[in-house]
Amino acid sequence: MNQSSVLIVGSVAYDDLEMPSGTFENVVGGAATYASIAASLFCPVRLVGVIGEDFPNVVIDDLVKRGVDTAGLERAKGKTFRWRGRYSKDLTSRETLDTQLNVFADFRPKIPEAFKSSPYVLLGNIHPALQLEVLAQIHKPKLVVADTMNFWITGEPKLLGEVMKKVDLLVINDEEARELTGIHNLVKAAQDIRKRGPSRLIVKRGEHGALYFDDAGTFYAPAYPLEDVVDPTGAGDSFAGGLMGYITRLDSLEHPAMRKAIYFGSALGSFCVEGIGPRRLLEVTQGDLKKRIEQFLSLVETGGPVGLPL
Ligand code: AMP
C-alpha cells in the first residue's frame, strides 16, 4: 500500500528572535518549515511556499533528505519573508516587532499537478486569500486543516470566515478562539466556531495543553511539563505538523485517531521549544518520540480504575 502524503502550505521564513538569553538573527523559520519538519517524522510531505534569493540551498537539501518534496517551493526574486519577535522574560508571551512580507507580498500559490490529489492538507498560517487559492486548486481531500493567528483574525475577518466554511478542522490558540468569537468561555466559543464551518476544532492552550471538539465529544490532552523552555517559536506549527503527519500515516479520521494525533502534535510542540528555532526539532528520533509519548501518557495514568473509596 502506498503511504499517503500530506500537503503543507505556509510561510518559510527568516526569523530574528529577541530572547531573554540573547538575540538570535537569521534563524530559519516559518510555519510551513516547522510543520514540514514535524510531519516528516510520520509520512511524506509536499511543501508549498515561497523563498527569496537569499535562502540557503542547504536547508532545502536537508528537508528533501527528510522526505519533503519541495517541488512546490518557489524561489522568487527578492528577499525571504522575515519576522522579528521579542519574548517576555518568562517566555509565555511575545510581541511581533516586525513582519516583512518580501517575496510573500506577490506570492500566488501554484500547486504542482502531482500534489493536487493529496488526501491530507494543512493550510499553515498565511493570508486567508492564499489559503482560499490553495483550496480552489486541490481535489477533494479527506481532511483539510487550517491554522491561523490574530493577525488575520483582526485583519481579514471576512476572508477568514470564507476559509472556515471550507475547512474540516481549525487549529487555533485560546486567545484566538476568544478573539474570533468574542466569547470568553472556551466551550461556548468552540460551539460558535464549529457552527461557522469546521466540524472539528482544536484549541491550543500553550503550557496548559489542548482541547479537541468534534461530534463525538470533547477531549483534553496535557502539555508536557518541561524544565527548560528555550524558544517557543514554531511550537504551534510543530503541533499542527505532528498532528497532521500522524493522521496521514494512520489514514483515519475516527475520534480515537484524532485523540492520539493530539498527543503526537503535543510531543512535537514540546521538542520544538527545547532549542532555538527548529534546531531541536530537526534532531528528534523515533526513539525520542516514543519516549516522550510514554512520558505524556504517564502524566495522566492513575495506576488503576478511578472510583470513589466506598
Ligand atoms: P508559531 O510560534 O507557531 O506561532 O510560529 C512562528 C512562525 O510563524 C515563525 O517562524 C514566523 O516566521 C511565522 N510567522 C509569523 N508571523 C507570520 C505571518 N503573519 N504570516 C505567516 N507566518 C508568520
mmCIF file of C-alpha atoms and ligand atoms in Angstrom:
data_model
loop_
_atom_site.group_PDB
_atom_site.id
_atom_site.type_symbol
_atom_site.label_atom_id
_atom_site.label_comp_id
_atom_site.label_asym_id
_atom_site.label_seq_id
_atom_site.Cartn_x
_atom_site.Cartn_y
_atom_site.Cartn_z
ATOM 1 C CA MET A 1 0.000 0.000 0.000
ATOM 2 C CA ASN A 2 1.278 3.472 -0.891
ATOM 3 C CA GLN A 3 1.868 5.740 2.072
ATOM 4 C CA SER A 4 -0.386 8.830 1.891
ATOM 5 C CA SER A 5 1.251 12.253 1.735
ATOM 6 C CA VAL A 6 0.349 15.482 3.447
ATOM 7 C CA LEU A 7 0.310 18.777 1.581
ATOM 8 C CA ILE A 8 1.600 21.655 3.718
ATOM 9 C CA VAL A 9 1.262 25.282 2.670
ATOM 10 C CA GLY A 10 2.594 28.211 4.655
ATOM 11 C CA SER A 11 5.412 30.590 5.340
ATOM 12 C CA VAL A 12 9.080 29.760 5.011
ATOM 13 C CA ALA A 13 10.992 32.452 6.796
ATOM 14 C CA TYR A 14 13.976 34.032 8.379
ATOM 15 C CA ASP A 15 13.242 34.894 11.989
ATOM 16 C CA ASP A 16 15.024 37.336 14.273
ATOM 17 C CA LEU A 17 14.374 36.282 17.831
ATOM 18 C CA GLU A 18 14.906 38.518 20.835
ATOM 19 C CA MET A 19 15.026 36.119 23.743
ATOM 20 C CA PRO A 20 15.828 36.852 27.408
ATOM 21 C CA SER A 21 19.025 34.833 26.835
ATOM 22 C CA GLY A 22 20.124 36.936 23.837
ATOM 23 C CA THR A 23 19.224 37.823 20.272
ATOM 24 C CA PHE A 24 19.322 35.226 17.510
ATOM 25 C CA GLU A 25 19.145 36.573 13.965
ATOM 26 C CA ASN A 26 18.584 34.892 10.590
ATOM 27 C CA VAL A 27 17.132 31.781 12.199
ATOM 28 C CA VAL A 28 15.394 29.606 9.610
ATOM 29 C CA GLY A 29 11.706 29.500 10.492
ATOM 30 C CA GLY A 30 8.216 29.856 9.093
ATOM 31 C CA ALA A 31 5.004 27.997 9.758
ATOM 32 C CA ALA A 32 5.444 25.567 6.850
ATOM 33 C CA THR A 33 9.052 24.852 7.778
ATOM 34 C CA TYR A 34 8.230 23.803 11.338
ATOM 35 C CA ALA A 35 5.133 21.871 10.260
ATOM 36 C CA SER A 36 7.022 20.036 7.493
ATOM 37 C CA ILE A 37 9.879 19.030 9.769
ATOM 38 C CA ALA A 38 7.401 17.679 12.341
ATOM 39 C CA ALA A 39 5.165 15.873 9.805
ATOM 40 C CA SER A 40 8.143 14.294 8.045
ATOM 41 C CA LEU A 41 8.672 12.079 11.092
ATOM 42 C CA PHE A 42 5.493 10.229 10.064
ATOM 43 C CA CYS A 43 4.864 10.492 6.332
ATOM 44 C CA PRO A 44 5.991 12.017 3.023
ATOM 45 C CA VAL A 45 5.425 15.782 2.914
ATOM 46 C CA ARG A 46 4.610 18.029 -0.050
ATOM 47 C CA LEU A 47 5.634 21.589 0.710
ATOM 48 C CA VAL A 48 4.189 24.661 -0.983
ATOM 49 C CA GLY A 49 5.609 28.086 -0.221
ATOM 50 C CA VAL A 50 7.975 30.778 -1.422
ATOM 51 C CA ILE A 51 11.564 31.735 -0.619
ATOM 52 C CA GLY A 52 13.762 34.560 -1.838
ATOM 53 C CA GLU A 53 17.187 34.534 -3.450
ATOM 54 C CA ASP A 54 18.811 34.762 -0.008
ATOM 55 C CA PHE A 55 17.505 31.406 1.270
ATOM 56 C CA PRO A 56 20.222 28.724 1.519
ATOM 57 C CA ASN A 57 20.032 25.585 -0.645
ATOM 58 C CA VAL A 58 21.452 23.514 2.183
ATOM 59 C CA VAL A 59 18.251 23.994 4.221
ATOM 60 C CA ILE A 60 16.162 22.789 1.294
ATOM 61 C CA ASP A 61 18.508 19.821 0.801
ATOM 62 C CA ASP A 62 18.009 18.884 4.466
ATOM 63 C CA LEU A 63 14.232 18.980 4.035
ATOM 64 C CA VAL A 64 14.476 16.791 0.924
ATOM 65 C CA LYS A 65 16.577 14.281 2.879
ATOM 66 C CA ARG A 66 13.720 14.073 5.402
ATOM 67 C CA GLY A 67 11.206 13.121 2.706
ATOM 68 C CA VAL A 68 9.874 16.606 1.976
ATOM 69 C CA ASP A 69 9.027 17.109 -1.705
ATOM 70 C CA THR A 70 9.953 20.728 -2.425
ATOM 71 C CA ALA A 71 8.552 20.860 -5.996
ATOM 72 C CA GLY A 72 6.027 23.416 -4.724
ATOM 73 C CA LEU A 73 8.613 25.615 -3.012
ATOM 74 C CA GLU A 74 9.036 28.531 -5.364
ATOM 75 C CA ARG A 75 12.198 30.623 -5.398
ATOM 76 C CA ALA A 76 11.267 34.206 -6.262
ATOM 77 C CA LYS A 77 13.290 37.335 -6.941
ATOM 78 C CA GLY A 78 13.796 39.303 -3.739
ATOM 79 C CA LYS A 79 14.171 38.548 -0.051
ATOM 80 C CA THR A 80 12.627 35.753 2.007
ATOM 81 C CA PHE A 81 9.743 36.581 4.399
ATOM 82 C CA ARG A 82 11.169 37.900 7.679
ATOM 83 C CA TRP A 83 9.613 38.036 11.125
ATOM 84 C CA ARG A 84 11.090 39.626 14.255
ATOM 85 C CA GLY A 85 9.687 38.856 17.685
ATOM 86 C CA ARG A 86 10.553 39.665 21.286
ATOM 87 C CA TYR A 87 9.720 37.273 24.100
ATOM 88 C CA SER A 88 8.840 38.144 27.676
ATOM 89 C CA LYS A 89 11.251 37.144 30.477
ATOM 90 C CA ASP A 90 9.229 34.025 31.320
ATOM 91 C CA LEU A 91 8.761 33.176 27.591
ATOM 92 C CA THR A 92 4.985 32.947 27.994
ATOM 93 C CA SER A 93 4.210 35.878 25.720
ATOM 94 C CA ARG A 94 5.734 37.580 22.724
ATOM 95 C CA GLU A 95 5.418 40.715 20.726
ATOM 96 C CA THR A 96 5.811 40.955 16.951
ATOM 97 C CA LEU A 97 8.321 43.743 16.301
ATOM 98 C CA ASP A 98 8.401 43.494 12.523
ATOM 99 C CA THR A 99 6.850 41.485 9.685
ATOM 100 C CA GLN A 100 8.465 41.909 6.260
ATOM 101 C CA LEU A 101 6.400 40.069 3.685
ATOM 102 C CA ASN A 102 9.087 40.443 0.976
ATOM 103 C CA VAL A 103 8.546 37.659 -1.632
ATOM 104 C CA PHE A 104 5.295 36.745 0.136
ATOM 105 C CA ALA A 105 3.743 40.046 -0.952
ATOM 106 C CA ASP A 106 3.322 38.858 -4.569
ATOM 107 C CA PHE A 107 3.080 35.140 -3.893
ATOM 108 C CA ARG A 108 0.317 33.222 -5.658
ATOM 109 C CA PRO A 109 0.478 29.562 -4.618
ATOM 110 C CA LYS A 110 0.731 27.183 -7.567
ATOM 111 C CA ILE A 111 0.003 23.639 -6.532
ATOM 112 C CA PRO A 112 2.024 21.205 -8.663
ATOM 113 C CA GLU A 113 -0.212 18.792 -10.599
ATOM 114 C CA ALA A 114 1.108 15.794 -8.662
ATOM 115 C CA PHE A 115 0.180 17.483 -5.339
ATOM 116 C CA LYS A 116 -3.434 18.288 -6.231
ATOM 117 C CA SER A 117 -4.860 14.975 -5.130
ATOM 118 C CA SER A 118 -3.124 14.956 -1.701
ATOM 119 C CA PRO A 119 -5.599 13.369 0.739
ATOM 120 C CA TYR A 120 -4.485 15.458 3.716
ATOM 121 C CA VAL A 121 -3.949 19.199 3.554
ATOM 122 C CA LEU A 122 -2.549 21.581 6.152
ATOM 123 C CA LEU A 123 -3.148 25.244 5.432
ATOM 124 C CA GLY A 124 -0.492 26.841 7.584
ATOM 125 C CA ASN A 125 -0.688 30.351 8.879
ATOM 126 C CA ILE A 126 -0.728 32.571 5.763
ATOM 127 C CA HIS A 127 -3.087 35.198 4.332
ATOM 128 C CA PRO A 128 -6.594 33.661 4.166
ATOM 129 C CA ALA A 129 -6.822 34.745 0.494
ATOM 130 C CA LEU A 130 -3.877 32.447 -0.231
ATOM 131 C CA GLN A 131 -5.460 29.651 1.801
ATOM 132 C CA LEU A 132 -8.564 30.005 -0.414
ATOM 133 C CA GLU A 133 -6.441 29.961 -3.571
ATOM 134 C CA VAL A 134 -4.906 26.684 -2.461
ATOM 135 C CA LEU A 135 -8.322 25.174 -1.738
ATOM 136 C CA ALA A 136 -9.529 26.176 -5.212
ATOM 137 C CA GLN A 137 -6.710 24.182 -6.817
ATOM 138 C CA ILE A 138 -6.904 20.880 -4.970
ATOM 139 C CA HIS A 139 -9.193 17.884 -5.487
ATOM 140 C CA LYS A 140 -11.499 16.885 -2.625
ATOM 141 C CA PRO A 141 -9.090 15.909 0.164
ATOM 142 C CA LYS A 142 -10.127 13.674 3.058
ATOM 143 C CA LEU A 143 -9.198 16.306 5.613
ATOM 144 C CA VAL A 144 -8.363 19.997 5.388
ATOM 145 C CA VAL A 145 -6.813 21.518 8.498
ATOM 146 C CA ALA A 146 -6.195 25.235 8.858
ATOM 147 C CA ASP A 147 -4.120 27.243 11.266
ATOM 148 C CA THR A 148 -4.406 30.999 11.638
ATOM 149 C CA MET A 149 -3.417 33.807 14.001
ATOM 150 C CA ASN A 150 -4.696 37.089 15.485
ATOM 151 C CA PHE A 151 -3.002 38.999 12.638
ATOM 152 C CA TRP A 152 -5.603 37.557 10.206
ATOM 153 C CA ILE A 153 -8.500 37.330 12.696
ATOM 154 C CA THR A 154 -8.461 41.094 13.113
ATOM 155 C CA GLY A 155 -7.032 41.981 9.686
ATOM 156 C CA GLU A 156 -9.053 39.756 7.335
ATOM 157 C CA PRO A 157 -12.142 38.553 9.238
ATOM 158 C CA LYS A 158 -14.348 38.174 6.120
ATOM 159 C CA LEU A 159 -11.859 36.099 4.133
ATOM 160 C CA LEU A 160 -11.083 34.042 7.214
ATOM 161 C CA GLY A 161 -14.828 33.372 7.504
ATOM 162 C CA GLU A 162 -14.746 32.017 3.929
ATOM 163 C CA VAL A 163 -11.797 29.771 4.770
ATOM 164 C CA MET A 164 -13.607 28.452 7.836
ATOM 165 C CA LYS A 165 -16.593 27.379 5.742
ATOM 166 C CA LYS A 166 -14.242 25.143 3.734
ATOM 167 C CA VAL A 167 -12.078 23.523 6.384
ATOM 168 C CA ASP A 168 -12.750 20.381 8.420
ATOM 169 C CA LEU A 169 -10.500 21.149 11.365
ATOM 170 C CA LEU A 170 -9.384 24.522 12.674
ATOM 171 C CA VAL A 171 -6.364 24.737 14.983
ATOM 172 C CA ILE A 172 -6.071 27.939 16.997
ATOM 173 C CA ASN A 173 -4.994 29.002 20.470
ATOM 174 C CA ASP A 174 -7.304 30.028 23.301
ATOM 175 C CA GLU A 175 -6.710 33.759 22.878
ATOM 176 C CA GLU A 176 -7.501 33.490 19.176
ATOM 177 C CA ALA A 177 -10.690 31.490 19.837
ATOM 178 C CA ARG A 178 -11.853 34.264 22.175
ATOM 179 C CA GLU A 179 -10.866 36.992 19.738
ATOM 180 C CA LEU A 180 -12.619 35.260 16.848
ATOM 181 C CA THR A 181 -15.901 34.789 18.692
ATOM 182 C CA GLY A 182 -15.934 37.466 21.368
ATOM 183 C CA ILE A 183 -16.809 34.667 23.819
ATOM 184 C CA HIS A 184 -14.590 34.081 26.851
ATOM 185 C CA ASN A 185 -15.772 30.577 27.778
ATOM 186 C CA LEU A 186 -13.863 28.158 25.538
ATOM 187 C CA VAL A 187 -16.629 25.524 25.395
ATOM 188 C CA LYS A 188 -19.116 28.137 24.202
ATOM 189 C CA ALA A 189 -16.530 29.670 21.852
ATOM 190 C CA ALA A 190 -15.901 26.204 20.391
ATOM 191 C CA GLN A 191 -19.622 25.701 19.741
ATOM 192 C CA ASP A 192 -19.733 29.056 17.988
ATOM 193 C CA ILE A 193 -16.687 28.288 15.804
ATOM 194 C CA ARG A 194 -17.990 24.849 14.824
ATOM 195 C CA LYS A 195 -21.220 26.461 13.616
ATOM 196 C CA ARG A 196 -19.173 28.588 11.210
ATOM 197 C CA GLY A 197 -17.812 25.626 9.245
ATOM 198 C CA PRO A 198 -15.143 23.387 10.785
ATOM 199 C CA SER A 199 -16.822 20.317 12.257
ATOM 200 C CA ARG A 200 -13.668 19.745 14.299
ATOM 201 C CA LEU A 201 -11.721 22.217 16.381
ATOM 202 C CA ILE A 202 -8.519 22.179 18.404
ATOM 203 C CA VAL A 203 -7.898 24.932 20.919
ATOM 204 C CA LYS A 204 -4.239 25.043 21.967
ATOM 205 C CA ARG A 205 -3.609 26.336 25.451
ATOM 206 C CA GLY A 206 0.191 26.517 25.479
ATOM 207 C CA GLU A 207 1.615 25.050 28.658
ATOM 208 C CA HIS A 208 -1.950 24.070 29.664
ATOM 209 C CA GLY A 209 -2.428 21.527 26.873
ATOM 210 C CA ALA A 210 -5.020 21.293 24.120
ATOM 211 C CA LEU A 211 -8.781 20.790 23.821
ATOM 212 C CA TYR A 212 -10.366 18.927 20.924
ATOM 213 C CA PHE A 213 -14.029 19.222 19.954
ATOM 214 C CA ASP A 214 -15.938 17.122 17.425
ATOM 215 C CA ASP A 215 -19.355 15.436 17.084
ATOM 216 C CA ALA A 216 -18.202 12.591 19.350
ATOM 217 C CA GLY A 217 -17.383 14.926 22.245
ATOM 218 C CA THR A 218 -14.564 16.824 23.888
ATOM 219 C CA PHE A 219 -11.042 15.638 24.584
ATOM 220 C CA TYR A 220 -8.226 17.162 26.597
ATOM 221 C CA ALA A 221 -4.518 16.395 26.334
ATOM 222 C CA PRO A 222 -1.996 17.965 28.711
ATOM 223 C CA ALA A 223 1.160 19.745 27.597
ATOM 224 C CA TYR A 224 4.397 18.102 28.622
ATOM 225 C CA PRO A 225 5.788 19.950 31.676
ATOM 226 C CA LEU A 226 9.277 20.912 30.506
ATOM 227 C CA GLU A 227 12.031 22.043 32.815
ATOM 228 C CA ASP A 228 13.838 24.145 30.225
ATOM 229 C CA VAL A 229 11.939 26.086 27.604
ATOM 230 C CA VAL A 230 14.443 27.713 25.253
ATOM 231 C CA ASP A 231 12.385 29.161 22.380
ATOM 232 C CA PRO A 232 8.620 28.752 21.873
ATOM 233 C CA THR A 233 8.764 29.913 18.214
ATOM 234 C CA GLY A 234 7.142 27.371 15.938
ATOM 235 C CA ALA A 235 5.584 25.267 18.705
ATOM 236 C CA GLY A 236 2.089 25.733 17.263
ATOM 237 C CA ASP A 237 3.228 24.841 13.764
ATOM 238 C CA SER A 238 5.128 21.806 15.028
ATOM 239 C CA PHE A 239 1.955 20.750 16.865
ATOM 240 C CA ALA A 240 -0.104 21.061 13.672
ATOM 241 C CA GLY A 241 2.565 19.298 11.584
ATOM 242 C CA GLY A 242 2.937 16.430 14.047
ATOM 243 C CA LEU A 243 -0.836 16.028 14.316
ATOM 244 C CA MET A 244 -1.294 16.002 10.536
ATOM 245 C CA GLY A 245 1.679 13.711 9.968
ATOM 246 C CA TYR A 246 0.244 11.190 12.400
ATOM 247 C CA ILE A 247 -3.272 11.342 10.895
ATOM 248 C CA THR A 248 -1.833 10.968 7.399
ATOM 249 C CA ARG A 249 0.223 7.979 8.490
ATOM 250 C CA LEU A 250 -2.794 6.351 10.158
ATOM 251 C CA ASP A 251 -5.169 7.395 7.365
ATOM 252 C CA SER A 252 -8.073 7.592 9.794
ATOM 253 C CA LEU A 253 -10.381 10.391 10.902
ATOM 254 C CA GLU A 254 -12.068 8.487 13.705
ATOM 255 C CA HIS A 255 -12.286 10.201 17.087
ATOM 256 C CA PRO A 256 -9.718 7.856 18.758
ATOM 257 C CA ALA A 257 -7.200 8.525 15.955
ATOM 258 C CA MET A 258 -7.643 12.254 16.482
ATOM 259 C CA ARG A 259 -7.085 11.860 20.208
ATOM 260 C CA LYS A 260 -3.803 10.052 19.622
ATOM 261 C CA ALA A 261 -2.773 12.548 16.956
ATOM 262 C CA ILE A 262 -3.134 15.329 19.521
ATOM 263 C CA TYR A 263 -0.621 13.560 21.757
ATOM 264 C CA PHE A 264 1.840 13.363 18.877
ATOM 265 C CA GLY A 265 1.230 17.012 17.996
ATOM 266 C CA SER A 266 1.868 17.984 21.613
ATOM 267 C CA ALA A 267 5.028 15.877 21.690
ATOM 268 C CA LEU A 268 6.400 17.651 18.615
ATOM 269 C CA GLY A 269 5.485 21.044 20.095
ATOM 270 C CA SER A 270 7.355 20.104 23.273
ATOM 271 C CA PHE A 271 10.517 19.149 21.365
ATOM 272 C CA CYS A 272 10.354 22.322 19.305
ATOM 273 C CA VAL A 273 10.592 24.632 22.326
ATOM 274 C CA GLU A 274 13.715 22.865 23.609
ATOM 275 C CA GLY A 275 16.015 24.619 21.129
ATOM 276 C CA ILE A 276 16.447 27.892 19.272
ATOM 277 C CA GLY A 277 14.468 27.822 16.023
ATOM 278 C CA PRO A 278 13.959 24.323 14.610
ATOM 279 C CA ARG A 279 17.339 23.098 15.947
ATOM 280 C CA ARG A 280 16.000 20.533 18.422
ATOM 281 C CA LEU A 281 13.086 19.511 16.226
ATOM 282 C CA LEU A 282 15.488 18.533 13.451
ATOM 283 C CA GLU A 283 17.266 16.121 15.799
ATOM 284 C CA VAL A 284 14.201 14.256 17.082
ATOM 285 C CA THR A 285 14.470 10.494 16.535
ATOM 286 C CA GLN A 286 11.723 7.868 16.546
ATOM 287 C CA GLY A 287 13.163 6.748 19.901
ATOM 288 C CA ASP A 288 12.828 10.262 21.373
ATOM 289 C CA LEU A 289 9.256 10.403 20.151
ATOM 290 C CA LYS A 290 8.332 7.041 21.632
ATOM 291 C CA LYS A 291 9.820 8.023 24.988
ATOM 292 C CA ARG A 292 8.053 11.414 25.057
ATOM 293 C CA ILE A 293 4.692 9.800 24.273
ATOM 294 C CA GLU A 294 5.216 7.347 27.139
ATOM 295 C CA GLN A 295 6.027 10.267 29.424
ATOM 296 C CA PHE A 296 2.872 12.044 28.251
ATOM 297 C CA LEU A 297 0.709 9.032 28.922
ATOM 298 C CA SER A 298 2.196 8.516 32.367
ATOM 299 C CA LEU A 299 1.195 12.103 33.233
ATOM 300 C CA VAL A 300 -2.469 11.105 33.289
ATOM 301 C CA GLU A 301 -2.065 7.442 34.284
ATOM 302 C CA THR A 302 -3.635 6.784 37.682
ATOM 303 C CA GLY A 303 -2.354 3.236 38.054
ATOM 304 C CA GLY A 304 -5.842 1.733 38.237
ATOM 305 C CA PRO A 305 -9.542 2.499 37.983
ATOM 306 C CA VAL A 306 -10.617 5.794 39.499
ATOM 307 C CA GLY A 307 -13.571 5.100 41.779
ATOM 308 C CA LEU A 308 -14.973 6.506 44.978
ATOM 309 C CA PRO A 309 -13.419 4.879 48.068
ATOM 310 C CA LEU A 310 -16.695 3.212 49.099
HETATM 311 P P1 AMP B 1 4.300 29.970 15.969
HETATM 312 O O1 AMP B 1 5.346 30.230 17.028
HETATM 313 O O2 AMP B 1 3.886 28.537 15.890
HETATM 314 O O3 AMP B 1 3.163 30.913 16.036
HETATM 315 O O4 AMP B 1 5.003 30.256 14.551
HETATM 316 C C1 AMP B 1 6.104 31.079 14.396
HETATM 317 C C2 AMP B 1 6.462 31.199 12.909
HETATM 318 O O5 AMP B 1 5.416 31.884 12.206
HETATM 319 C C3 AMP B 1 7.716 31.999 12.722
HETATM 320 O O6 AMP B 1 8.748 31.143 12.262
HETATM 321 C C4 AMP B 1 7.364 33.098 11.721
HETATM 322 O O7 AMP B 1 8.270 33.150 10.650
HETATM 323 C C5 AMP B 1 5.967 32.741 11.227
HETATM 324 N N1 AMP B 1 5.092 33.912 11.115
HETATM 325 C C6 AMP B 1 4.983 34.976 11.951
HETATM 326 N N2 AMP B 1 4.059 35.869 11.513
HETATM 327 C C7 AMP B 1 3.558 35.364 10.356
HETATM 328 C C8 AMP B 1 2.564 35.814 9.396
HETATM 329 N N3 AMP B 1 1.909 36.981 9.551
HETATM 330 N N4 AMP B 1 2.301 35.015 8.334
HETATM 331 C C9 AMP B 1 2.943 33.850 8.183
HETATM 332 N N5 AMP B 1 3.890 33.369 9.022
HETATM 333 C C10 AMP B 1 4.197 34.104 10.102
#
